[in-house]
PDB file of C-alpha atoms in Angstrom:
ATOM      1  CA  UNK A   1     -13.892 -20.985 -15.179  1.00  0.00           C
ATOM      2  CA  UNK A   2     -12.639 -20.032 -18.539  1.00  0.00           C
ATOM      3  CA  UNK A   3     -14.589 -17.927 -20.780  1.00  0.00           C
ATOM      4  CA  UNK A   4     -14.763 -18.326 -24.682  1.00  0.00           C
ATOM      5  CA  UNK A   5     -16.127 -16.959 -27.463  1.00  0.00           C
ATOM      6  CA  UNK A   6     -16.398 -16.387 -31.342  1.00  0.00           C
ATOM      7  CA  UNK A   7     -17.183 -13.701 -33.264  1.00  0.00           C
ATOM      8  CA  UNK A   8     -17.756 -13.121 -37.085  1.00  0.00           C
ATOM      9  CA  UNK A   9     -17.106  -9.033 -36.797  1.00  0.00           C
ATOM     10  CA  UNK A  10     -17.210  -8.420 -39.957  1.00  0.00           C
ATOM     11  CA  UNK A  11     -14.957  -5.780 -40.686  1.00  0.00           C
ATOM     12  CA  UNK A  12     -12.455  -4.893 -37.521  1.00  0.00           C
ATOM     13  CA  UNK A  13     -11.850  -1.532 -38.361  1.00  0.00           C
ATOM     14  CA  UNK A  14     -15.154  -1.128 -38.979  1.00  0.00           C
ATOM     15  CA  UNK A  15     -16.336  -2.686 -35.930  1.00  0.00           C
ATOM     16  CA  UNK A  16     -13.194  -1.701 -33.735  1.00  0.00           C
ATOM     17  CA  UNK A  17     -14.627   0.168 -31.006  1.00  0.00           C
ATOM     18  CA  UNK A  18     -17.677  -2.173 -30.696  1.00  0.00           C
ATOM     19  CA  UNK A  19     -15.184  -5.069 -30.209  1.00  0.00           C
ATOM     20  CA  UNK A  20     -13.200  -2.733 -27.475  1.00  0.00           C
ATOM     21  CA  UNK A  21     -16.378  -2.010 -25.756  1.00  0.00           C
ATOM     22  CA  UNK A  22     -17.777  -6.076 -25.757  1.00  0.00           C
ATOM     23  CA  UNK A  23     -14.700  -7.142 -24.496  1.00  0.00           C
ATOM     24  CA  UNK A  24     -14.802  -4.873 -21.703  1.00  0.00           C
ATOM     25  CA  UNK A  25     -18.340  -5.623 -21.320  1.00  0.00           C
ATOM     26  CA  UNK A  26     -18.260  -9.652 -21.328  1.00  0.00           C
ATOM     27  CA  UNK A  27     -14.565  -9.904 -20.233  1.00  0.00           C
ATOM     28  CA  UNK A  28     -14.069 -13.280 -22.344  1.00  0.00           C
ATOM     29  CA  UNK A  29     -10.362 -15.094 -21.133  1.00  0.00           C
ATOM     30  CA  UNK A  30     -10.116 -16.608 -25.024  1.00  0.00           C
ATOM     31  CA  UNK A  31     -11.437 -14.894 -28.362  1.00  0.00           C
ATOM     32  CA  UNK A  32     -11.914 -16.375 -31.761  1.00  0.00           C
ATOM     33  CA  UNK A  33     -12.463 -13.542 -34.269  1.00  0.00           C
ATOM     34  CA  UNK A  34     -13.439 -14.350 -37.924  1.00  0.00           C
ATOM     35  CA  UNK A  35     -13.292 -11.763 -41.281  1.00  0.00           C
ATOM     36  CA  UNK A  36     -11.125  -9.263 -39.769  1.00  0.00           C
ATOM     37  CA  UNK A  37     -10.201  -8.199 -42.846  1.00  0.00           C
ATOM     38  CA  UNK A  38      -7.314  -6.280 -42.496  1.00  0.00           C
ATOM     39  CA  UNK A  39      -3.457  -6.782 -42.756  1.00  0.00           C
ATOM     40  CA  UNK A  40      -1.285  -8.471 -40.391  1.00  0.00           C
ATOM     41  CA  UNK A  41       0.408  -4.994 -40.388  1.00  0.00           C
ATOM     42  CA  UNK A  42      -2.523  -3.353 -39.733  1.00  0.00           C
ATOM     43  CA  UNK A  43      -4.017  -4.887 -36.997  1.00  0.00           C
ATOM     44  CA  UNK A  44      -5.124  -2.855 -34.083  1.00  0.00           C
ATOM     45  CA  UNK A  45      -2.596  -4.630 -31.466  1.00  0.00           C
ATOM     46  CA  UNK A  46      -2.118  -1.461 -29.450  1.00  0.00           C
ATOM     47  CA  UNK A  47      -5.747  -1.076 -28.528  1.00  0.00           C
ATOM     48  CA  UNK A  48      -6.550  -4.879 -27.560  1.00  0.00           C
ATOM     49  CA  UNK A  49      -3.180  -5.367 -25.807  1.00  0.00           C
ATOM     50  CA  UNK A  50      -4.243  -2.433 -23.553  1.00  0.00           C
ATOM     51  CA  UNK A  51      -6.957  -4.727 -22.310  1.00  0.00           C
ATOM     52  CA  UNK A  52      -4.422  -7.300 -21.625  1.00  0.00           C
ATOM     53  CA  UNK A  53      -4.778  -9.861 -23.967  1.00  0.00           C
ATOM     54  CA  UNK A  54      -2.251 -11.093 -26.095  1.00  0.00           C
ATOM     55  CA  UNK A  55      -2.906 -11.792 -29.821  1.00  0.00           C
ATOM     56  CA  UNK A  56      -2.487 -13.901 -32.416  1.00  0.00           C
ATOM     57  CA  UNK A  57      -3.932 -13.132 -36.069  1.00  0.00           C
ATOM     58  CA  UNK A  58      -3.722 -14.230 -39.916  1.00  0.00           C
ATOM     59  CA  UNK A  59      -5.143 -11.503 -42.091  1.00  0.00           C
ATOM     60  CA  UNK A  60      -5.325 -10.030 -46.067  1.00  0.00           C
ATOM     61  CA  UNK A  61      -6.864  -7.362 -47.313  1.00  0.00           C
ATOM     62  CA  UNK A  62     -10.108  -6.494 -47.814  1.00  0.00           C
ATOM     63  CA  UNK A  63     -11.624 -10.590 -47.601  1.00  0.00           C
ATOM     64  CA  UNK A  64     -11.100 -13.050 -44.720  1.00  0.00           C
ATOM     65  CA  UNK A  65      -8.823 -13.006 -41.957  1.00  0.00           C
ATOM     66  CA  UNK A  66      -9.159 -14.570 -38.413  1.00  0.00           C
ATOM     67  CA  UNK A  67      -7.488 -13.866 -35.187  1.00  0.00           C
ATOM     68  CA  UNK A  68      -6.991 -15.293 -31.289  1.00  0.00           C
ATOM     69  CA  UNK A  69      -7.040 -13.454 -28.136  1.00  0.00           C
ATOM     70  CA  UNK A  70      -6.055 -14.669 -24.945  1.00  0.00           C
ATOM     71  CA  UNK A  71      -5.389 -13.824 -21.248  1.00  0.00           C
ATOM     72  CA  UNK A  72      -2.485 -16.265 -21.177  1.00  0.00           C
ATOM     73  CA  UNK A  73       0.505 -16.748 -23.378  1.00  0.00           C
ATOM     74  CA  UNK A  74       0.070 -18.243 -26.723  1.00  0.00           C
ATOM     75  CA  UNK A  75       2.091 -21.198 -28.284  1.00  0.00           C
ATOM     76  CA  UNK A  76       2.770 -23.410 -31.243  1.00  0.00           C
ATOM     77  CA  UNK A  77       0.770 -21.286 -33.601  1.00  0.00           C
ATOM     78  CA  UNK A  78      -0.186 -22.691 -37.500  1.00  0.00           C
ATOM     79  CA  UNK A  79      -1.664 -20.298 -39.845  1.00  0.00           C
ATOM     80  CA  UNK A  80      -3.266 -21.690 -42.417  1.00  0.00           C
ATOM     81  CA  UNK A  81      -5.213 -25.141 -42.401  1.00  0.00           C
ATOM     82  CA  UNK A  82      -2.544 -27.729 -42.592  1.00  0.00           C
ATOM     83  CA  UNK A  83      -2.469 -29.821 -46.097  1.00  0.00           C
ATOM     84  CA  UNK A  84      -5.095 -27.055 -48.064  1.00  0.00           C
ATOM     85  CA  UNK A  85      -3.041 -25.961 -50.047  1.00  0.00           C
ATOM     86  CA  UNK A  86      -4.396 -21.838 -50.255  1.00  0.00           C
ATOM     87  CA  UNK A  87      -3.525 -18.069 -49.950  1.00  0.00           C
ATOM     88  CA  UNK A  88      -7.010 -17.561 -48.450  1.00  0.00           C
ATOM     89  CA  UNK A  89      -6.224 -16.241 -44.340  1.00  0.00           C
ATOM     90  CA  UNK A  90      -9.105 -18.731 -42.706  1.00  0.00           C
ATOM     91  CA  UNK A  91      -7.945 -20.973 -40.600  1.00  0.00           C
ATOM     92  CA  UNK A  92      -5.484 -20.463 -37.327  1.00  0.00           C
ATOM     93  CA  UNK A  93      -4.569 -22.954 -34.532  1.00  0.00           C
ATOM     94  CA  UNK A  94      -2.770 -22.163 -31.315  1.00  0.00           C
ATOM     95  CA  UNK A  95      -2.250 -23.788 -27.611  1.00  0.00           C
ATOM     96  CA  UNK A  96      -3.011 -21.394 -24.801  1.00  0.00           C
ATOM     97  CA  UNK A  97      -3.541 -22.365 -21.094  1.00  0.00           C
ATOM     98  CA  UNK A  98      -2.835 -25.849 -22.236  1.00  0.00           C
ATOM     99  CA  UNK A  99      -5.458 -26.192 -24.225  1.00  0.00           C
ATOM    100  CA  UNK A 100      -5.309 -26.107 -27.952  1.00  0.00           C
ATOM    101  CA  UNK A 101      -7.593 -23.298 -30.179  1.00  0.00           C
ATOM    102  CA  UNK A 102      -8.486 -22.821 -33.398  1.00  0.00           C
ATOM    103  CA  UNK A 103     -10.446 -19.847 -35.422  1.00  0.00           C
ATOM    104  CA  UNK A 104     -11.818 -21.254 -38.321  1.00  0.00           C
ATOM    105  CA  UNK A 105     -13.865 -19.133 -41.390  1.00  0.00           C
ATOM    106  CA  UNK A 106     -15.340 -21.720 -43.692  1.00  0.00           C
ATOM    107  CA  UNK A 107     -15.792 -20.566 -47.298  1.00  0.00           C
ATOM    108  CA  UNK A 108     -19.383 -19.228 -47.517  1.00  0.00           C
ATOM    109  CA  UNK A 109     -20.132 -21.089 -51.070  1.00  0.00           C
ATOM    110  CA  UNK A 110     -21.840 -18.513 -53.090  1.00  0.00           C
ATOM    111  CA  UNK A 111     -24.115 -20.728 -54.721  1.00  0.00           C
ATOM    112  CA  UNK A 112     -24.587 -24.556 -54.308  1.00  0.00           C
ATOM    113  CA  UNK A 113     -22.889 -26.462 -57.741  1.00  0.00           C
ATOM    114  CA  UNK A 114     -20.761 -23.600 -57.948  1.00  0.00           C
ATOM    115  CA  UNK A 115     -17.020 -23.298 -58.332  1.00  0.00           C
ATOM    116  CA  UNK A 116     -16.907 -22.002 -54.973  1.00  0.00           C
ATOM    117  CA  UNK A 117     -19.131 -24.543 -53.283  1.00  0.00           C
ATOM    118  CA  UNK A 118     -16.697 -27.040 -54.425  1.00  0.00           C
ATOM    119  CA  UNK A 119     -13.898 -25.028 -52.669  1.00  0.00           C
ATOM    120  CA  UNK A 120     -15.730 -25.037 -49.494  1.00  0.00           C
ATOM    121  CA  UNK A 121     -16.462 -28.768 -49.735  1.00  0.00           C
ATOM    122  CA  UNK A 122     -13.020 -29.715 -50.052  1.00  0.00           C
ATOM    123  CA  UNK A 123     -12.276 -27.223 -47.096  1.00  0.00           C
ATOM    124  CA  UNK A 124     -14.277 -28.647 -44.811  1.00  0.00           C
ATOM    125  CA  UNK A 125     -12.972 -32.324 -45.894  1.00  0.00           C
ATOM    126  CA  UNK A 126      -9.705 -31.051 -45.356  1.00  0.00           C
ATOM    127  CA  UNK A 127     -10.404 -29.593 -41.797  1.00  0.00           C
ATOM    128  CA  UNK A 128     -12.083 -33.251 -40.692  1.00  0.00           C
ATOM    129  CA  UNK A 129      -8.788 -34.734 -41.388  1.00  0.00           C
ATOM    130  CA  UNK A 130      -6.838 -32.212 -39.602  1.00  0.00           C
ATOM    131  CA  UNK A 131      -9.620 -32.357 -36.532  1.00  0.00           C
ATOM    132  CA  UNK A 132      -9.079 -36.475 -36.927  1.00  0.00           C
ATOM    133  CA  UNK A 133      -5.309 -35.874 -36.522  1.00  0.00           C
ATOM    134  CA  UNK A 134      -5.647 -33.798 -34.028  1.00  0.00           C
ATOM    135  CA  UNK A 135      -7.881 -36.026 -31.747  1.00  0.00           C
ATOM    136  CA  UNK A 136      -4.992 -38.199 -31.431  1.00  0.00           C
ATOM    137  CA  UNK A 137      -3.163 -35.475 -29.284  1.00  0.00           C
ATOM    138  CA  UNK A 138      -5.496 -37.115 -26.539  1.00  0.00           C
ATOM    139  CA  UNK A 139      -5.598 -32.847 -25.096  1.00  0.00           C
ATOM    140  CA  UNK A 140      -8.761 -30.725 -24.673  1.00  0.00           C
ATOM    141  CA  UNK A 141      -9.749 -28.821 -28.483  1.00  0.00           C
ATOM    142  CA  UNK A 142     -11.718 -26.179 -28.795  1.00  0.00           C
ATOM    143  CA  UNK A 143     -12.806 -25.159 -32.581  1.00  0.00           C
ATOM    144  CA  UNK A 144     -14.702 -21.928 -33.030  1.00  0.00           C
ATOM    145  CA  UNK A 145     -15.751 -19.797 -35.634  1.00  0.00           C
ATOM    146  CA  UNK A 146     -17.692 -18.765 -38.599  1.00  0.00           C
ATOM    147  CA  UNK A 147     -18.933 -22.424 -40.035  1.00  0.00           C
ATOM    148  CA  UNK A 148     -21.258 -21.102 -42.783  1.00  0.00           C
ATOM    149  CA  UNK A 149     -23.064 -23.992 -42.296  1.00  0.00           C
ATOM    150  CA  UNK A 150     -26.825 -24.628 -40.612  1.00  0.00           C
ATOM    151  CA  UNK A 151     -26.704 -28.018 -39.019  1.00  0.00           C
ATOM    152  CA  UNK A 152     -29.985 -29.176 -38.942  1.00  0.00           C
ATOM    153  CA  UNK A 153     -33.702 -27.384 -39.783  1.00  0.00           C
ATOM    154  CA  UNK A 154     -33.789 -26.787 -36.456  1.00  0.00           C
ATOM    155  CA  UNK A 155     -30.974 -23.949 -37.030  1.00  0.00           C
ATOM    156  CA  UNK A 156     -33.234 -21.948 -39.962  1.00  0.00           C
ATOM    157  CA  UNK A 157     -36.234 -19.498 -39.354  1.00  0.00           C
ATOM    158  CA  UNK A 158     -37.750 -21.243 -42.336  1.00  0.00           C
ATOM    159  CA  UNK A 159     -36.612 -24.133 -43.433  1.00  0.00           C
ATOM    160  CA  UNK A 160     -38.769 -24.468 -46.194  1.00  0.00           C
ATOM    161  CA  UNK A 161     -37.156 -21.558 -48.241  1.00  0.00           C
ATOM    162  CA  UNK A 162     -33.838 -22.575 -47.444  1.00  0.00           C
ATOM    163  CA  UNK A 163     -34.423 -26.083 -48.422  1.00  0.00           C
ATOM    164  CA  UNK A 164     -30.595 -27.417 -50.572  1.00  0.00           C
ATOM    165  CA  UNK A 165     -29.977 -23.590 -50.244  1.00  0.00           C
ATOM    166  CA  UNK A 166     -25.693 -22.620 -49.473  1.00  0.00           C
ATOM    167  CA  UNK A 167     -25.615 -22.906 -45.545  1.00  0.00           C
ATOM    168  CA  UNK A 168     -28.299 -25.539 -45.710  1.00  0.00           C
ATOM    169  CA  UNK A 169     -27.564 -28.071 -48.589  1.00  0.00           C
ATOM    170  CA  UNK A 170     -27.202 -31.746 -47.665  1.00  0.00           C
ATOM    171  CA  UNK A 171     -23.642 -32.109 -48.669  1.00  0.00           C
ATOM    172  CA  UNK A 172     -22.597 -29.212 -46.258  1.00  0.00           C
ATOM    173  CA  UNK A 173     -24.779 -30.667 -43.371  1.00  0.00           C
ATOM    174  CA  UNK A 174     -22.487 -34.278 -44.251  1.00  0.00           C
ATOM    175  CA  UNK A 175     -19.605 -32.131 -43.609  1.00  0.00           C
ATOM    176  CA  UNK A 176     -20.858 -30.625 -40.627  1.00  0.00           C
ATOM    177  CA  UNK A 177     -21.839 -34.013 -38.851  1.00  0.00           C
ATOM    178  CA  UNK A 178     -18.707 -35.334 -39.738  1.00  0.00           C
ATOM    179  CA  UNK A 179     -17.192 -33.177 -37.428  1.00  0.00           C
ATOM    180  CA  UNK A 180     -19.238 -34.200 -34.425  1.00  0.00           C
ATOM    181  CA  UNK A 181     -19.071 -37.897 -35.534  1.00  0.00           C
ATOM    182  CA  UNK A 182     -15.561 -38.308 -34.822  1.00  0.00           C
ATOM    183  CA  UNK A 183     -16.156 -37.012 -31.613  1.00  0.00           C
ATOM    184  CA  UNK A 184     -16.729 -33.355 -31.451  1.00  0.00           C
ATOM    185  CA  UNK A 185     -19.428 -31.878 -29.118  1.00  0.00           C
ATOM    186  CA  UNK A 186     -21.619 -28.775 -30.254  1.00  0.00           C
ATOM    187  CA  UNK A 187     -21.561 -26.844 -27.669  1.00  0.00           C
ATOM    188  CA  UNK A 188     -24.112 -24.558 -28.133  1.00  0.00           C
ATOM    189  CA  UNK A 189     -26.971 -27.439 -29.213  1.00  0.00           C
ATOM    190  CA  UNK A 190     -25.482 -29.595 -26.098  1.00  0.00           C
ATOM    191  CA  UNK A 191     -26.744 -26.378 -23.645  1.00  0.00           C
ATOM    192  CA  UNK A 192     -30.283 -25.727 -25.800  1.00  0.00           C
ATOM    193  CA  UNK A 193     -31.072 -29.119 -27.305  1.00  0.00           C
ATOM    194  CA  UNK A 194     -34.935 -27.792 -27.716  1.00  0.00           C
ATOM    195  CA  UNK A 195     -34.811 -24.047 -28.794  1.00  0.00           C
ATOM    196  CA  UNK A 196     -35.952 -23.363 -31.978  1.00  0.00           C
ATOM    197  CA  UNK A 197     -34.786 -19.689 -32.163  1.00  0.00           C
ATOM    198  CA  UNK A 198     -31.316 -20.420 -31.467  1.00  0.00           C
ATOM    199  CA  UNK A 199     -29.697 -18.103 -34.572  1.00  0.00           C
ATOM    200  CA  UNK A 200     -25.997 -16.419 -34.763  1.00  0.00           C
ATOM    201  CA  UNK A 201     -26.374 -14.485 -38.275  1.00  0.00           C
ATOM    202  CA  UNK A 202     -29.223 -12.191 -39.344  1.00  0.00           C
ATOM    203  CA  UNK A 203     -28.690 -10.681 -42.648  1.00  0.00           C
ATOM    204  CA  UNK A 204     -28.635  -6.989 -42.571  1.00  0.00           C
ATOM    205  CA  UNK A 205     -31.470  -7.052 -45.887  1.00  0.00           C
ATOM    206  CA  UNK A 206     -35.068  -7.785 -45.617  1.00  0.00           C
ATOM    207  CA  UNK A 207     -35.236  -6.702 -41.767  1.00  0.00           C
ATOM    208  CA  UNK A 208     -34.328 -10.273 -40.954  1.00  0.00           C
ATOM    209  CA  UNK A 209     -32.950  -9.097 -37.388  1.00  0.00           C
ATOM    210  CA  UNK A 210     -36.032  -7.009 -36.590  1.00  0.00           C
ATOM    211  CA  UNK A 211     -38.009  -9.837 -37.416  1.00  0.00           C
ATOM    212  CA  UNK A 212     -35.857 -12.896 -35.749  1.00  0.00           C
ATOM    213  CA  UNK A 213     -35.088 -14.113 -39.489  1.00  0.00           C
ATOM    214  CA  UNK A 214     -31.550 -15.865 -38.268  1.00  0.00           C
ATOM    215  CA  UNK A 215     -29.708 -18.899 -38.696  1.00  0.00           C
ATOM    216  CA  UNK A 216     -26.852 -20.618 -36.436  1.00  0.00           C
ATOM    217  CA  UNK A 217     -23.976 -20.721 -38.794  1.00  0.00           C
ATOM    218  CA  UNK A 218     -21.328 -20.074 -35.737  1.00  0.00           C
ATOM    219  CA  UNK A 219     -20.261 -22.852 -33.730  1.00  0.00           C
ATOM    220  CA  UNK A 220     -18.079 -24.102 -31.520  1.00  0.00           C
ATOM    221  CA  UNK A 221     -17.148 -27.458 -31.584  1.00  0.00           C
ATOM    222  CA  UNK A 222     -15.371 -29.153 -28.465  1.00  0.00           C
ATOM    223  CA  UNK A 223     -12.991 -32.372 -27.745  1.00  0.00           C
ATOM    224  CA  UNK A 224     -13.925 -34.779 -25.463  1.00  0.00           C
ATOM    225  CA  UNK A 225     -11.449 -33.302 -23.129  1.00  0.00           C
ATOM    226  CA  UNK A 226     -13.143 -29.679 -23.330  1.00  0.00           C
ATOM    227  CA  UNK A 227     -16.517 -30.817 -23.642  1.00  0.00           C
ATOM    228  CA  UNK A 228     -16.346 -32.905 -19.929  1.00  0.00           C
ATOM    229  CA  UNK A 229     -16.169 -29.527 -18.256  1.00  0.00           C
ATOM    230  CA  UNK A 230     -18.682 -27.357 -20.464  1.00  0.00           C
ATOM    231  CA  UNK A 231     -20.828 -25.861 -18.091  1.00  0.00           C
ATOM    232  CA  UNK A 232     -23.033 -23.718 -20.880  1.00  0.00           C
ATOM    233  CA  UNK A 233     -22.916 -21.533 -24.214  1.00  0.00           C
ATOM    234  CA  UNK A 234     -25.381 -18.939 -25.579  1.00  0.00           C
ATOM    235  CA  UNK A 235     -25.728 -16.204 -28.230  1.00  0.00           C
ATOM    236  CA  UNK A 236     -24.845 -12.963 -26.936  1.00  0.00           C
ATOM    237  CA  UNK A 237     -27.642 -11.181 -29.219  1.00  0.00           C
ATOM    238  CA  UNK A 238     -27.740  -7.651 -27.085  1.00  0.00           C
ATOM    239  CA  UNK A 239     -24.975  -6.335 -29.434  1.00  0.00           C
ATOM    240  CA  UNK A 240     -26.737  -7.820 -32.793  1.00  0.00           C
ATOM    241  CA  UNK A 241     -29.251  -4.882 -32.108  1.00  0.00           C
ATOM    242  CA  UNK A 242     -26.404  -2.074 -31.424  1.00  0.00           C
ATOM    243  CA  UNK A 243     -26.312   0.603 -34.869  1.00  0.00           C
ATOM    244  CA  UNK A 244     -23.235  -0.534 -37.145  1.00  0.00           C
ATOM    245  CA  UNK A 245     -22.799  -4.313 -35.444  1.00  0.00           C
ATOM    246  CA  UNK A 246     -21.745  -7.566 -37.535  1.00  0.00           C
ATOM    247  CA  UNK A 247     -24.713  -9.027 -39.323  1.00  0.00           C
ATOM    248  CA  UNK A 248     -23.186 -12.173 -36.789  1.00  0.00           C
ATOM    249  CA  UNK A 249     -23.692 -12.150 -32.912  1.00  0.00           C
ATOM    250  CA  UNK A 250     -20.857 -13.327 -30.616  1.00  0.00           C
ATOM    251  CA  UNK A 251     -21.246 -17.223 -29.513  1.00  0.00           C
ATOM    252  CA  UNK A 252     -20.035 -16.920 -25.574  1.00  0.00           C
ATOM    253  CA  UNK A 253     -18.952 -20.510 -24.125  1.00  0.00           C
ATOM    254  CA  UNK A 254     -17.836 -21.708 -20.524  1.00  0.00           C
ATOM    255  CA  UNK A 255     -15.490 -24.106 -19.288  1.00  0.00           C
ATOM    256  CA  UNK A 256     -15.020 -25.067 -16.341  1.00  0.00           C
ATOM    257  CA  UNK A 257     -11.120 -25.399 -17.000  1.00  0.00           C
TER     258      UNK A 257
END
């Protein structure tokens, strides 16, 4: 059984010993991490490595960044989504265990209509033709991170308010469905297909976590090959309610690999 999971943290040197502690805790074989922000040079490699995982990790400062941990060795590693052309550190691929990973921080869009909602469109058209290309690898995928994206009303406390709202707007759904169109399974909808309160990201304003105010914006997104032997996912919320945690909540998934 193989153990994945994704995490927005949010600041890693802010949420450094949190991370240290989780991992210890939940003991995940393969970790997406999104908006490290820090450095490559400054990465905390000596503390994770002590837990035995080895790392992979595209950062800059203060904005962005994603990373990889694994339990086994890691291979053919792109930083940067192929053919988007941009200095921005959120996308990074890697095989590990023979299986091929990728971290993946969509553009949050600021506003819909806005110069950045455009850039985030054209991101995610630009990772469906990279996810197209690589279906034809015929090998077992696994895309996690930080989507920014709400797939259906079914993902919002109150759909109402966030009606053509960023996360929610019909164009960035379209994007989102894409994805699972060509072939990609949601992993964590495919274990809860009914629950309603199924959220990843409470905002810290507004006591939004104290009153369940979420929305699933972190997915992961699995191949054929990877979603055959999915034997469940789930929000780990317990460390949502710890003092100075990401406003997101790791997304845990099993494979039976």
């Amino acid at each position: 059984m193989l153990i994945f999971a994704t995490w927005n943290v949010n600041s890693l040197r802010v949420r450094l010993p949190l991370l240290l502690a989780w991992l210890n805790e939940a003991r995940p074989d393969i970790v997406l991490l999104q908006e490290t922000k820090v450095t490559d040079d400054q990465f905390p490699c000596e503390e994770i490595e002590n837990l035995k995982y080895n790392i992979t990790f595209y950062g800059q400062k203060t904005y962005n960044g994603v990373a990889i941990l694994s339990k086994f060795p890691i291979e053919d590693i792109t930083r940067g989504l192929p053919g988007f052309q941009d200095d921005q550190s959120r996308y990074l691929e890697v095989v590990t265990h023979g299986i091929r990973v990728a971290s993946v921080y969509v553009p949050n869009g600021s506003a819909v209509e806005s110069d950045k909602y455009i850039y985030k469109i054209n991101f995610l058209r630009r990772l469906y033709s990279h996810v197209k290309t690589l279906l034809t690898y015929d090998e077992a995928l696994v895309l996690g991170g930080d989507f920014n994206i709400a797939p259906t009303d079914q993902d919002v406390y109150d759909p109402h308010k966030w009606h053509e709202q960023i996360l929610c707007s019909t164009a960035e759904r379209e994007q989102y469905r894409s994805l699972v169109y060509l072939g990609m399974s949601d992993a964590l909808r495919a274990s809860h297909p009914l629950e309603k309160e199924l959220y990843t990201w409470w905002d810290y304003r507004a006591g939004a976590w104290q009153n369940n105010c979420g929305l699933r914006i972190d997915h992961f997104l699995l191949s054929p090959q990877a979603a055959d032997h999915l034997k469940e996912a789930f929000v780990d919320k317990t460390i949502r309610g710890i003092e100075k945690s990401s406003d997101h909540a790791p997304v845990v998934c099993r494979l039976d690999l």
